[in-house]
């Protein structure tokens, strides 16, 4: 029986400008840029190192990358409304590969943060998706078993990793598709 639903932030609760940027890079730079972002998200390098290494890799100015990351605040208001409805019946979690406290400090209002029973941020726990331990930690902090959780994420290989850890998963494409799949899993 499902007892908890865990949401990703970037690409689910927001648009994902970082992924859009990486998609514009030449093929040979994409993986390195993604790896750097994951390293930064797990707090293994600081922001200055991240920006410098991205500059060296892509030639994109650090201030442009910094602005790209800071302006990633396009809320999925309709999804937040659905989360508010789900909260009466399920524990709600947020699991994000994020390198700072931006989600708490700038993105979600206090009322929106209150929709979540727990927030797991990669920079705080020093691991990132798709590490199986982060999915197990998210379930544990909600007080449920992995098999009692659904992860909603926009990255298919994160969904695959969550499934391998025992969670159900929905790869977010849009609200209508996600709601239909969620209804199936919850019925």
PDB file of C-alpha atoms in Angstrom:
ATOM      1  CA  UNK A   1       0.000   0.000   0.000  1.00  0.00           C
ATOM      2  CA  UNK A   2       1.329   3.435  -0.923  1.00  0.00           C
ATOM      3  CA  UNK A   3       1.846   5.718   2.067  1.00  0.00           C
ATOM      4  CA  UNK A   4       4.147   8.405   0.652  1.00  0.00           C
ATOM      5  CA  UNK A   5       4.754  10.359  -2.529  1.00  0.00           C
ATOM      6  CA  UNK A   6       8.157  11.933  -3.125  1.00  0.00           C
ATOM      7  CA  UNK A   7       8.571  14.754  -5.637  1.00  0.00           C
ATOM      8  CA  UNK A   8      11.642  16.018  -7.453  1.00  0.00           C
ATOM      9  CA  UNK A   9      12.079  19.783  -7.745  1.00  0.00           C
ATOM     10  CA  UNK A  10      13.868  20.728 -10.990  1.00  0.00           C
ATOM     11  CA  UNK A  11      11.830  19.691 -14.009  1.00  0.00           C
ATOM     12  CA  UNK A  12       8.836  18.722 -11.843  1.00  0.00           C
ATOM     13  CA  UNK A  13       8.084  21.562  -9.425  1.00  0.00           C
ATOM     14  CA  UNK A  14      10.039  23.921 -11.732  1.00  0.00           C
ATOM     15  CA  UNK A  15      11.286  24.085 -15.244  1.00  0.00           C
ATOM     16  CA  UNK A  16      14.855  22.844 -15.529  1.00  0.00           C
ATOM     17  CA  UNK A  17      16.988  25.512 -17.144  1.00  0.00           C
ATOM     18  CA  UNK A  18      20.194  23.622 -16.345  1.00  0.00           C
ATOM     19  CA  UNK A  19      19.058  20.615 -18.384  1.00  0.00           C
ATOM     20  CA  UNK A  20      17.974  22.936 -21.186  1.00  0.00           C
ATOM     21  CA  UNK A  21      21.463  24.514 -21.132  1.00  0.00           C
ATOM     22  CA  UNK A  22      23.217  21.135 -21.155  1.00  0.00           C
ATOM     23  CA  UNK A  23      21.099  20.072 -24.145  1.00  0.00           C
ATOM     24  CA  UNK A  24      22.558  22.991 -26.142  1.00  0.00           C
ATOM     25  CA  UNK A  25      26.144  21.833 -25.528  1.00  0.00           C
ATOM     26  CA  UNK A  26      28.103  19.800 -28.048  1.00  0.00           C
ATOM     27  CA  UNK A  27      27.681  16.075 -27.445  1.00  0.00           C
ATOM     28  CA  UNK A  28      31.231  15.675 -26.124  1.00  0.00           C
ATOM     29  CA  UNK A  29      30.613  18.256 -23.330  1.00  0.00           C
ATOM     30  CA  UNK A  30      27.202  17.101 -22.074  1.00  0.00           C
ATOM     31  CA  UNK A  31      28.289  14.256 -19.815  1.00  0.00           C
ATOM     32  CA  UNK A  32      31.143  16.246 -18.289  1.00  0.00           C
ATOM     33  CA  UNK A  33      28.791  19.174 -17.545  1.00  0.00           C
ATOM     34  CA  UNK A  34      26.237  16.809 -15.985  1.00  0.00           C
ATOM     35  CA  UNK A  35      28.943  15.131 -13.905  1.00  0.00           C
ATOM     36  CA  UNK A  36      30.184  18.521 -12.671  1.00  0.00           C
ATOM     37  CA  UNK A  37      26.637  19.499 -11.709  1.00  0.00           C
ATOM     38  CA  UNK A  38      26.200  16.266  -9.731  1.00  0.00           C
ATOM     39  CA  UNK A  39      29.546  16.810  -7.981  1.00  0.00           C
ATOM     40  CA  UNK A  40      28.476  20.344  -7.078  1.00  0.00           C
ATOM     41  CA  UNK A  41      25.029  19.116  -6.000  1.00  0.00           C
ATOM     42  CA  UNK A  42      26.629  16.657  -3.591  1.00  0.00           C
ATOM     43  CA  UNK A  43      28.743  19.513  -2.129  1.00  0.00           C
ATOM     44  CA  UNK A  44      32.022  17.923  -3.202  1.00  0.00           C
ATOM     45  CA  UNK A  45      33.062  21.174  -4.898  1.00  0.00           C
ATOM     46  CA  UNK A  46      31.967  24.710  -4.063  1.00  0.00           C
ATOM     47  CA  UNK A  47      30.104  27.111  -6.324  1.00  0.00           C
ATOM     48  CA  UNK A  48      33.232  28.999  -7.419  1.00  0.00           C
ATOM     49  CA  UNK A  49      34.927  25.739  -8.463  1.00  0.00           C
ATOM     50  CA  UNK A  50      31.791  24.589 -10.262  1.00  0.00           C
ATOM     51  CA  UNK A  51      31.413  27.861 -12.178  1.00  0.00           C
ATOM     52  CA  UNK A  52      35.126  27.903 -13.086  1.00  0.00           C
ATOM     53  CA  UNK A  53      35.104  24.295 -14.295  1.00  0.00           C
ATOM     54  CA  UNK A  54      31.961  24.888 -16.374  1.00  0.00           C
ATOM     55  CA  UNK A  55      33.656  27.954 -17.847  1.00  0.00           C
ATOM     56  CA  UNK A  56      36.743  25.902 -18.721  1.00  0.00           C
ATOM     57  CA  UNK A  57      34.574  23.179 -20.247  1.00  0.00           C
ATOM     58  CA  UNK A  58      32.083  25.311 -22.176  1.00  0.00           C
ATOM     59  CA  UNK A  59      33.431  28.866 -22.349  1.00  0.00           C
ATOM     60  CA  UNK A  60      30.202  30.070 -20.708  1.00  0.00           C
ATOM     61  CA  UNK A  61      30.940  32.934 -18.314  1.00  0.00           C
ATOM     62  CA  UNK A  62      30.528  32.126 -14.605  1.00  0.00           C
ATOM     63  CA  UNK A  63      28.082  35.032 -14.114  1.00  0.00           C
ATOM     64  CA  UNK A  64      25.903  33.681 -16.947  1.00  0.00           C
ATOM     65  CA  UNK A  65      25.798  30.200 -15.401  1.00  0.00           C
ATOM     66  CA  UNK A  66      25.143  31.715 -11.967  1.00  0.00           C
ATOM     67  CA  UNK A  67      22.209  33.688 -13.387  1.00  0.00           C
ATOM     68  CA  UNK A  68      20.906  30.600 -15.186  1.00  0.00           C
ATOM     69  CA  UNK A  69      20.892  28.657 -11.907  1.00  0.00           C
ATOM     70  CA  UNK A  70      19.401  31.494  -9.839  1.00  0.00           C
ATOM     71  CA  UNK A  71      16.581  32.233 -12.276  1.00  0.00           C
ATOM     72  CA  UNK A  72      15.234  28.702 -12.303  1.00  0.00           C
ATOM     73  CA  UNK A  73      12.084  29.690 -10.406  1.00  0.00           C
ATOM     74  CA  UNK A  74       9.168  28.831 -12.666  1.00  0.00           C
ATOM     75  CA  UNK A  75       6.751  27.130 -10.309  1.00  0.00           C
ATOM     76  CA  UNK A  76       4.420  24.362 -11.344  1.00  0.00           C
ATOM     77  CA  UNK A  77       1.481  25.892  -9.470  1.00  0.00           C
ATOM     78  CA  UNK A  78      -1.001  23.251 -10.600  1.00  0.00           C
ATOM     79  CA  UNK A  79       1.225  20.471  -9.281  1.00  0.00           C
ATOM     80  CA  UNK A  80       1.524  22.267  -5.938  1.00  0.00           C
ATOM     81  CA  UNK A  81      -2.296  22.323  -5.798  1.00  0.00           C
ATOM     82  CA  UNK A  82      -2.360  18.558  -6.427  1.00  0.00           C
ATOM     83  CA  UNK A  83       0.232  18.045  -3.668  1.00  0.00           C
ATOM     84  CA  UNK A  84      -2.011  20.002  -1.282  1.00  0.00           C
ATOM     85  CA  UNK A  85      -4.864  17.603  -2.123  1.00  0.00           C
ATOM     86  CA  UNK A  86      -2.669  14.509  -1.694  1.00  0.00           C
ATOM     87  CA  UNK A  87      -1.304  15.668   1.667  1.00  0.00           C
ATOM     88  CA  UNK A  88      -4.482  14.709   3.526  1.00  0.00           C
ATOM     89  CA  UNK A  89      -3.958  11.027   2.623  1.00  0.00           C
ATOM     90  CA  UNK A  90      -0.214  10.604   2.045  1.00  0.00           C
ATOM     91  CA  UNK A  91       3.115  11.668   3.470  1.00  0.00           C
ATOM     92  CA  UNK A  92       4.743  14.049   1.020  1.00  0.00           C
ATOM     93  CA  UNK A  93       8.485  14.325   0.429  1.00  0.00           C
ATOM     94  CA  UNK A  94      10.777  16.432  -1.688  1.00  0.00           C
ATOM     95  CA  UNK A  95      14.020  14.896  -2.979  1.00  0.00           C
ATOM     96  CA  UNK A  96      16.315  17.111  -5.005  1.00  0.00           C
ATOM     97  CA  UNK A  97      19.823  17.162  -6.370  1.00  0.00           C
ATOM     98  CA  UNK A  98      20.540  20.754  -5.363  1.00  0.00           C
ATOM     99  CA  UNK A  99      23.782  22.440  -4.373  1.00  0.00           C
ATOM    100  CA  UNK A 100      22.397  25.057  -1.983  1.00  0.00           C
ATOM    101  CA  UNK A 101      19.437  25.999   0.189  1.00  0.00           C
ATOM    102  CA  UNK A 102      17.842  27.810  -2.780  1.00  0.00           C
ATOM    103  CA  UNK A 103      14.612  25.769  -2.609  1.00  0.00           C
ATOM    104  CA  UNK A 104      13.975  26.798   1.018  1.00  0.00           C
ATOM    105  CA  UNK A 105      15.363  30.322   0.784  1.00  0.00           C
ATOM    106  CA  UNK A 106      14.070  31.480  -2.593  1.00  0.00           C
ATOM    107  CA  UNK A 107      11.783  29.028  -4.353  1.00  0.00           C
ATOM    108  CA  UNK A 108       9.111  27.648  -2.022  1.00  0.00           C
ATOM    109  CA  UNK A 109       7.152  29.926   0.289  1.00  0.00           C
ATOM    110  CA  UNK A 110       6.700  28.858   3.923  1.00  0.00           C
ATOM    111  CA  UNK A 111       3.165  27.696   3.073  1.00  0.00           C
ATOM    112  CA  UNK A 112       4.456  25.624   0.147  1.00  0.00           C
ATOM    113  CA  UNK A 113       7.250  24.131   2.255  1.00  0.00           C
ATOM    114  CA  UNK A 114       4.598  23.094   4.804  1.00  0.00           C
ATOM    115  CA  UNK A 115       3.098  20.812   2.108  1.00  0.00           C
ATOM    116  CA  UNK A 116       6.133  18.553   2.513  1.00  0.00           C
ATOM    117  CA  UNK A 117       6.676  16.294   5.494  1.00  0.00           C
ATOM    118  CA  UNK A 118      10.380  16.122   4.701  1.00  0.00           C
ATOM    119  CA  UNK A 119      12.901  17.718   2.351  1.00  0.00           C
ATOM    120  CA  UNK A 120      16.015  15.776   1.279  1.00  0.00           C
ATOM    121  CA  UNK A 121      18.621  17.921  -0.461  1.00  0.00           C
ATOM    122  CA  UNK A 122      21.734  16.369  -1.959  1.00  0.00           C
ATOM    123  CA  UNK A 123      24.069  19.067  -0.660  1.00  0.00           C
ATOM    124  CA  UNK A 124      22.946  18.337   2.920  1.00  0.00           C
ATOM    125  CA  UNK A 125      23.178  14.546   2.729  1.00  0.00           C
ATOM    126  CA  UNK A 126      26.257  14.535   0.445  1.00  0.00           C
ATOM    127  CA  UNK A 127      24.845  12.110  -2.093  1.00  0.00           C
ATOM    128  CA  UNK A 128      22.773  12.509  -5.241  1.00  0.00           C
ATOM    129  CA  UNK A 129      20.229  10.621  -7.260  1.00  0.00           C
ATOM    130  CA  UNK A 130      20.640   7.957  -8.647  1.00  0.00           C
ATOM    131  CA  UNK A 131      22.484   6.637  -5.550  1.00  0.00           C
ATOM    132  CA  UNK A 132      20.127   4.019  -4.047  1.00  0.00           C
ATOM    133  CA  UNK A 133      20.963   5.259  -0.545  1.00  0.00           C
ATOM    134  CA  UNK A 134      19.293   8.618  -1.193  1.00  0.00           C
ATOM    135  CA  UNK A 135      15.973   6.946  -2.087  1.00  0.00           C
ATOM    136  CA  UNK A 136      16.184   4.757   1.013  1.00  0.00           C
ATOM    137  CA  UNK A 137      16.972   7.827   3.126  1.00  0.00           C
ATOM    138  CA  UNK A 138      13.982   9.743   1.699  1.00  0.00           C
ATOM    139  CA  UNK A 139      11.645   6.846   2.599  1.00  0.00           C
ATOM    140  CA  UNK A 140      13.197   6.391   6.046  1.00  0.00           C
ATOM    141  CA  UNK A 141      12.834  10.086   6.891  1.00  0.00           C
ATOM    142  CA  UNK A 142       9.141   9.869   5.957  1.00  0.00           C
ATOM    143  CA  UNK A 143       8.788   6.840   8.261  1.00  0.00           C
ATOM    144  CA  UNK A 144       7.850   4.410   5.491  1.00  0.00           C
ATOM    145  CA  UNK A 145       9.425   1.530   3.573  1.00  0.00           C
ATOM    146  CA  UNK A 146      10.704   2.155   0.024  1.00  0.00           C
ATOM    147  CA  UNK A 147       7.976  -0.093  -1.411  1.00  0.00           C
ATOM    148  CA  UNK A 148       5.368   2.198   0.178  1.00  0.00           C
ATOM    149  CA  UNK A 149       6.618   5.203  -1.840  1.00  0.00           C
ATOM    150  CA  UNK A 150       6.123   6.668  -5.266  1.00  0.00           C
ATOM    151  CA  UNK A 151       8.842   8.898  -6.703  1.00  0.00           C
ATOM    152  CA  UNK A 152       7.837  11.509  -9.267  1.00  0.00           C
ATOM    153  CA  UNK A 153      10.900  12.678 -11.200  1.00  0.00           C
ATOM    154  CA  UNK A 154      11.491  13.913 -14.735  1.00  0.00           C
ATOM    155  CA  UNK A 155      14.690  11.890 -15.273  1.00  0.00           C
ATOM    156  CA  UNK A 156      14.001   8.333 -16.394  1.00  0.00           C
ATOM    157  CA  UNK A 157      17.248   6.867 -15.048  1.00  0.00           C
ATOM    158  CA  UNK A 158      16.478   8.349 -11.616  1.00  0.00           C
ATOM    159  CA  UNK A 159      13.080   6.657 -11.835  1.00  0.00           C
ATOM    160  CA  UNK A 160      14.795   3.397 -12.832  1.00  0.00           C
ATOM    161  CA  UNK A 161      17.185   3.691  -9.877  1.00  0.00           C
ATOM    162  CA  UNK A 162      14.260   4.360  -7.529  1.00  0.00           C
ATOM    163  CA  UNK A 163      12.471   1.273  -8.848  1.00  0.00           C
ATOM    164  CA  UNK A 164      15.620  -0.799  -8.252  1.00  0.00           C
ATOM    165  CA  UNK A 165      15.512   0.492  -4.651  1.00  0.00           C
ATOM    166  CA  UNK A 166      11.935  -0.757  -4.248  1.00  0.00           C
ATOM    167  CA  UNK A 167       9.972   2.453  -4.888  1.00  0.00           C
ATOM    168  CA  UNK A 168       7.328   2.885  -7.545  1.00  0.00           C
ATOM    169  CA  UNK A 169       8.183   5.712  -9.931  1.00  0.00           C
ATOM    170  CA  UNK A 170       6.531   8.002 -12.444  1.00  0.00           C
ATOM    171  CA  UNK A 171       8.618   9.837 -15.011  1.00  0.00           C
ATOM    172  CA  UNK A 172       7.077  13.301 -15.085  1.00  0.00           C
ATOM    173  CA  UNK A 173       6.286  14.671 -18.549  1.00  0.00           C
ATOM    174  CA  UNK A 174       3.344  16.893 -17.742  1.00  0.00           C
ATOM    175  CA  UNK A 175       0.671  17.202 -15.076  1.00  0.00           C
ATOM    176  CA  UNK A 176      -2.049  15.327 -16.972  1.00  0.00           C
ATOM    177  CA  UNK A 177       0.150  12.287 -17.696  1.00  0.00           C
ATOM    178  CA  UNK A 178       1.490  12.239 -14.134  1.00  0.00           C
ATOM    179  CA  UNK A 179      -1.949  12.556 -12.565  1.00  0.00           C
ATOM    180  CA  UNK A 180      -3.256   9.661 -14.711  1.00  0.00           C
ATOM    181  CA  UNK A 181      -0.342   7.410 -13.731  1.00  0.00           C
ATOM    182  CA  UNK A 182      -0.622   8.445 -10.080  1.00  0.00           C
ATOM    183  CA  UNK A 183      -4.346   7.634 -10.055  1.00  0.00           C
ATOM    184  CA  UNK A 184      -3.542   4.130 -11.406  1.00  0.00           C
ATOM    185  CA  UNK A 185      -0.875   3.475  -8.778  1.00  0.00           C
ATOM    186  CA  UNK A 186      -3.047   4.757  -5.936  1.00  0.00           C
ATOM    187  CA  UNK A 187      -6.203   2.832  -6.889  1.00  0.00           C
TER     188      UNK A 187
END
